[in-house]
Amino acid sequence: MKKLIIPLCILLISLFTALLDGDCLAQEQISGGWTLAAVTKPEVVAAANFAVAEQAKVILKEQKTAATKLSLVAIMSAEEQVVSGMNYHLTLKVKLNGKHKKAEATVWWQAWNKEAPYKLTAWKWK
């Protein structure tokens, strides 16, 4: 019995070490699922700037006045999703005519679409 304890301990330690391997503990990315993205990532910043610029155009068309100003203050959170291109779901702090507001935007980006690589697919005021 004593001779089996040492090999058994070695086996258990080996299994435990394999389970603690970084690949086993890392969150597995689901194909097509949303994952967190750094708010400072250049692609996220570009998508946020595009979203604000597009929404500013929408506001100008709706109000038919050039007095409306919409600007990006901060990107509060960002998620990305691999699709035919990349979706970015952004929580933004913006300034609308001098007042701070929050909004959620979704931007679809296709790097290979040279004419129009970005498309604002959703904008929701919070």
PDB file of C-alpha atoms in Angstrom:
ATOM      1  CA  MET A   1       0.000   0.000   0.000  1.00  0.00           C
ATOM      2  CA  LYS A   2       2.837   2.392   0.893  1.00  0.00           C
ATOM      3  CA  LYS A   3       4.404   1.792  -2.538  1.00  0.00           C
ATOM      4  CA  LEU A   4       1.199   2.975  -4.258  1.00  0.00           C
ATOM      5  CA  ILE A   5       0.933   6.251  -2.353  1.00  0.00           C
ATOM      6  CA  ILE A   6       3.935   7.940  -4.024  1.00  0.00           C
ATOM      7  CA  PRO A   7       2.912   7.103  -7.636  1.00  0.00           C
ATOM      8  CA  LEU A   8      -0.686   8.058  -6.811  1.00  0.00           C
ATOM      9  CA  CYS A   9       0.448  11.411  -5.388  1.00  0.00           C
ATOM     10  CA  ILE A  10       2.580  12.068  -8.473  1.00  0.00           C
ATOM     11  CA  LEU A  11      -0.385  11.257 -10.702  1.00  0.00           C
ATOM     12  CA  LEU A  12      -2.697  13.561  -8.735  1.00  0.00           C
ATOM     13  CA  ILE A  13      -0.167  16.403  -8.773  1.00  0.00           C
ATOM     14  CA  SER A  14       0.289  15.981 -12.530  1.00  0.00           C
ATOM     15  CA  LEU A  15      -3.472  16.096 -13.120  1.00  0.00           C
ATOM     16  CA  PHE A  16      -3.900  19.097 -10.837  1.00  0.00           C
ATOM     17  CA  THR A  17      -1.076  20.950 -12.600  1.00  0.00           C
ATOM     18  CA  ALA A  18      -2.624  20.225 -16.003  1.00  0.00           C
ATOM     19  CA  LEU A  19      -5.946  21.634 -14.796  1.00  0.00           C
ATOM     20  CA  LEU A  20      -4.255  24.801 -13.579  1.00  0.00           C
ATOM     21  CA  ASP A  21      -2.685  25.407 -16.971  1.00  0.00           C
ATOM     22  CA  GLY A  22      -3.615  28.905 -18.233  1.00  0.00           C
ATOM     23  CA  ASP A  23      -5.404  27.502 -21.283  1.00  0.00           C
ATOM     24  CA  CYS A  24      -7.729  25.454 -19.120  1.00  0.00           C
ATOM     25  CA  LEU A  25      -8.651  28.335 -16.826  1.00  0.00           C
ATOM     26  CA  ALA A  26      -8.988  31.023 -19.497  1.00  0.00           C
ATOM     27  CA  GLN A  27     -12.495  31.987 -20.507  1.00  0.00           C
ATOM     28  CA  GLU A  28     -13.251  30.169 -23.704  1.00  0.00           C
ATOM     29  CA  GLN A  29     -14.420  32.522 -26.436  1.00  0.00           C
ATOM     30  CA  ILE A  30     -17.633  31.390 -28.020  1.00  0.00           C
ATOM     31  CA  SER A  31     -17.620  31.816 -31.761  1.00  0.00           C
ATOM     32  CA  GLY A  32     -19.938  34.718 -32.540  1.00  0.00           C
ATOM     33  CA  GLY A  33     -20.229  35.671 -28.847  1.00  0.00           C
ATOM     34  CA  TRP A  34     -19.482  39.050 -27.283  1.00  0.00           C
ATOM     35  CA  THR A  35     -16.187  39.540 -25.437  1.00  0.00           C
ATOM     36  CA  LEU A  36     -14.861  42.523 -23.498  1.00  0.00           C
ATOM     37  CA  ALA A  37     -12.613  44.909 -25.382  1.00  0.00           C
ATOM     38  CA  ALA A  38     -10.274  47.569 -24.042  1.00  0.00           C
ATOM     39  CA  VAL A  39     -11.780  51.046 -24.308  1.00  0.00           C
ATOM     40  CA  THR A  40      -8.374  52.302 -25.454  1.00  0.00           C
ATOM     41  CA  LYS A  41      -8.072  49.801 -28.309  1.00  0.00           C
ATOM     42  CA  PRO A  42      -7.645  51.843 -31.532  1.00  0.00           C
ATOM     43  CA  GLU A  43     -10.454  49.970 -33.319  1.00  0.00           C
ATOM     44  CA  VAL A  44     -12.845  50.651 -30.422  1.00  0.00           C
ATOM     45  CA  VAL A  45     -11.936  54.348 -30.346  1.00  0.00           C
ATOM     46  CA  ALA A  46     -12.436  54.608 -34.110  1.00  0.00           C
ATOM     47  CA  ALA A  47     -15.824  52.871 -33.871  1.00  0.00           C
ATOM     48  CA  ALA A  48     -16.895  55.217 -31.042  1.00  0.00           C
ATOM     49  CA  ASN A  49     -15.865  58.314 -32.985  1.00  0.00           C
ATOM     50  CA  PHE A  50     -17.732  57.037 -36.033  1.00  0.00           C
ATOM     51  CA  ALA A  51     -20.871  56.310 -33.965  1.00  0.00           C
ATOM     52  CA  VAL A  52     -20.931  59.812 -32.505  1.00  0.00           C
ATOM     53  CA  ALA A  53     -20.356  61.439 -35.898  1.00  0.00           C
ATOM     54  CA  GLU A  54     -23.148  59.377 -37.504  1.00  0.00           C
ATOM     55  CA  GLN A  55     -25.585  60.076 -34.672  1.00  0.00           C
ATOM     56  CA  ALA A  56     -24.767  63.791 -34.950  1.00  0.00           C
ATOM     57  CA  LYS A  57     -25.831  63.606 -38.608  1.00  0.00           C
ATOM     58  CA  VAL A  58     -29.090  61.895 -37.619  1.00  0.00           C
ATOM     59  CA  ILE A  59     -29.832  64.581 -35.025  1.00  0.00           C
ATOM     60  CA  LEU A  60     -29.099  67.365 -37.525  1.00  0.00           C
ATOM     61  CA  LYS A  61     -31.492  65.791 -40.063  1.00  0.00           C
ATOM     62  CA  GLU A  62     -34.245  65.355 -37.465  1.00  0.00           C
ATOM     63  CA  GLN A  63     -33.962  68.850 -36.010  1.00  0.00           C
ATOM     64  CA  LYS A  64     -32.978  70.575 -39.255  1.00  0.00           C
ATOM     65  CA  THR A  65     -30.758  72.983 -37.390  1.00  0.00           C
ATOM     66  CA  ALA A  66     -27.000  73.420 -37.337  1.00  0.00           C
ATOM     67  CA  ALA A  67     -27.083  74.423 -33.653  1.00  0.00           C
ATOM     68  CA  THR A  68     -26.965  70.817 -32.400  1.00  0.00           C
ATOM     69  CA  LYS A  69     -23.551  69.670 -31.184  1.00  0.00           C
ATOM     70  CA  LEU A  70     -22.768  66.084 -30.223  1.00  0.00           C
ATOM     71  CA  SER A  71     -19.289  65.085 -29.069  1.00  0.00           C
ATOM     72  CA  LEU A  72     -17.656  62.057 -27.470  1.00  0.00           C
ATOM     73  CA  VAL A  73     -16.582  62.541 -23.859  1.00  0.00           C
ATOM     74  CA  ALA A  74     -15.551  58.991 -22.914  1.00  0.00           C
ATOM     75  CA  ILE A  75     -15.930  55.336 -23.819  1.00  0.00           C
ATOM     76  CA  MET A  76     -17.251  53.729 -20.650  1.00  0.00           C
ATOM     77  CA  SER A  77     -17.249  50.101 -21.825  1.00  0.00           C
ATOM     78  CA  ALA A  78     -16.798  48.114 -24.990  1.00  0.00           C
ATOM     79  CA  GLU A  79     -17.520  44.636 -26.264  1.00  0.00           C
ATOM     80  CA  GLU A  80     -16.641  43.092 -29.586  1.00  0.00           C
ATOM     81  CA  GLN A  81     -18.162  40.289 -31.606  1.00  0.00           C
ATOM     82  CA  VAL A  82     -16.629  38.538 -34.580  1.00  0.00           C
ATOM     83  CA  VAL A  83     -19.143  38.383 -37.424  1.00  0.00           C
ATOM     84  CA  SER A  84     -18.617  39.038 -41.112  1.00  0.00           C
ATOM     85  CA  GLY A  85     -16.295  41.761 -39.908  1.00  0.00           C
ATOM     86  CA  MET A  86     -16.553  43.011 -36.323  1.00  0.00           C
ATOM     87  CA  ASN A  87     -19.385  44.377 -34.205  1.00  0.00           C
ATOM     88  CA  TYR A  88     -18.576  46.812 -31.415  1.00  0.00           C
ATOM     89  CA  HIS A  89     -21.124  47.397 -28.661  1.00  0.00           C
ATOM     90  CA  LEU A  90     -20.181  50.593 -26.867  1.00  0.00           C
ATOM     91  CA  THR A  91     -21.399  52.420 -23.791  1.00  0.00           C
ATOM     92  CA  LEU A  92     -20.535  56.069 -24.317  1.00  0.00           C
ATOM     93  CA  LYS A  93     -20.582  59.303 -22.384  1.00  0.00           C
ATOM     94  CA  VAL A  94     -21.343  62.101 -24.822  1.00  0.00           C
ATOM     95  CA  LYS A  95     -22.029  65.805 -24.678  1.00  0.00           C
ATOM     96  CA  LEU A  96     -25.207  66.947 -26.433  1.00  0.00           C
ATOM     97  CA  ASN A  97     -25.506  70.733 -26.620  1.00  0.00           C
ATOM     98  CA  GLY A  98     -23.339  71.098 -23.514  1.00  0.00           C
ATOM     99  CA  LYS A  99     -25.149  68.455 -21.425  1.00  0.00           C
ATOM    100  CA  HIS A 100     -23.591  65.122 -20.548  1.00  0.00           C
ATOM    101  CA  LYS A 101     -25.615  62.051 -21.550  1.00  0.00           C
ATOM    102  CA  LYS A 102     -25.064  58.318 -21.815  1.00  0.00           C
ATOM    103  CA  ALA A 103     -25.742  56.251 -24.906  1.00  0.00           C
ATOM    104  CA  GLU A 104     -25.261  52.719 -26.179  1.00  0.00           C
ATOM    105  CA  ALA A 105     -24.139  52.246 -29.749  1.00  0.00           C
ATOM    106  CA  THR A 106     -23.436  49.259 -31.953  1.00  0.00           C
ATOM    107  CA  VAL A 107     -21.072  49.701 -34.881  1.00  0.00           C
ATOM    108  CA  TRP A 108     -20.393  47.130 -37.577  1.00  0.00           C
ATOM    109  CA  TRP A 109     -16.926  47.292 -39.117  1.00  0.00           C
ATOM    110  CA  GLN A 110     -15.621  45.534 -42.216  1.00  0.00           C
ATOM    111  CA  ALA A 111     -11.992  46.440 -42.876  1.00  0.00           C
ATOM    112  CA  TRP A 112     -12.137  45.190 -46.461  1.00  0.00           C
ATOM    113  CA  ASN A 113     -15.133  47.386 -47.353  1.00  0.00           C
ATOM    114  CA  LYS A 114     -13.097  50.367 -48.521  1.00  0.00           C
ATOM    115  CA  GLU A 115     -16.069  52.567 -49.522  1.00  0.00           C
ATOM    116  CA  ALA A 116     -17.930  52.302 -46.209  1.00  0.00           C
ATOM    117  CA  PRO A 117     -16.073  50.215 -43.616  1.00  0.00           C
ATOM    118  CA  TYR A 118     -18.316  51.358 -40.711  1.00  0.00           C
ATOM    119  CA  LYS A 119     -22.068  51.248 -40.201  1.00  0.00           C
ATOM    120  CA  LEU A 120     -23.963  52.461 -37.137  1.00  0.00           C
ATOM    121  CA  THR A 121     -26.498  49.693 -36.553  1.00  0.00           C
ATOM    122  CA  ALA A 122     -27.938  50.885 -33.222  1.00  0.00           C
ATOM    123  CA  TRP A 123     -28.027  53.979 -31.008  1.00  0.00           C
ATOM    124  CA  LYS A 124     -29.945  54.096 -27.743  1.00  0.00           C
ATOM    125  CA  TRP A 125     -30.009  56.943 -25.229  1.00  0.00           C
ATOM    126  CA  LYS A 126     -29.641  55.818 -21.604  1.00  0.00           C
TER     127      LYS A 126
END
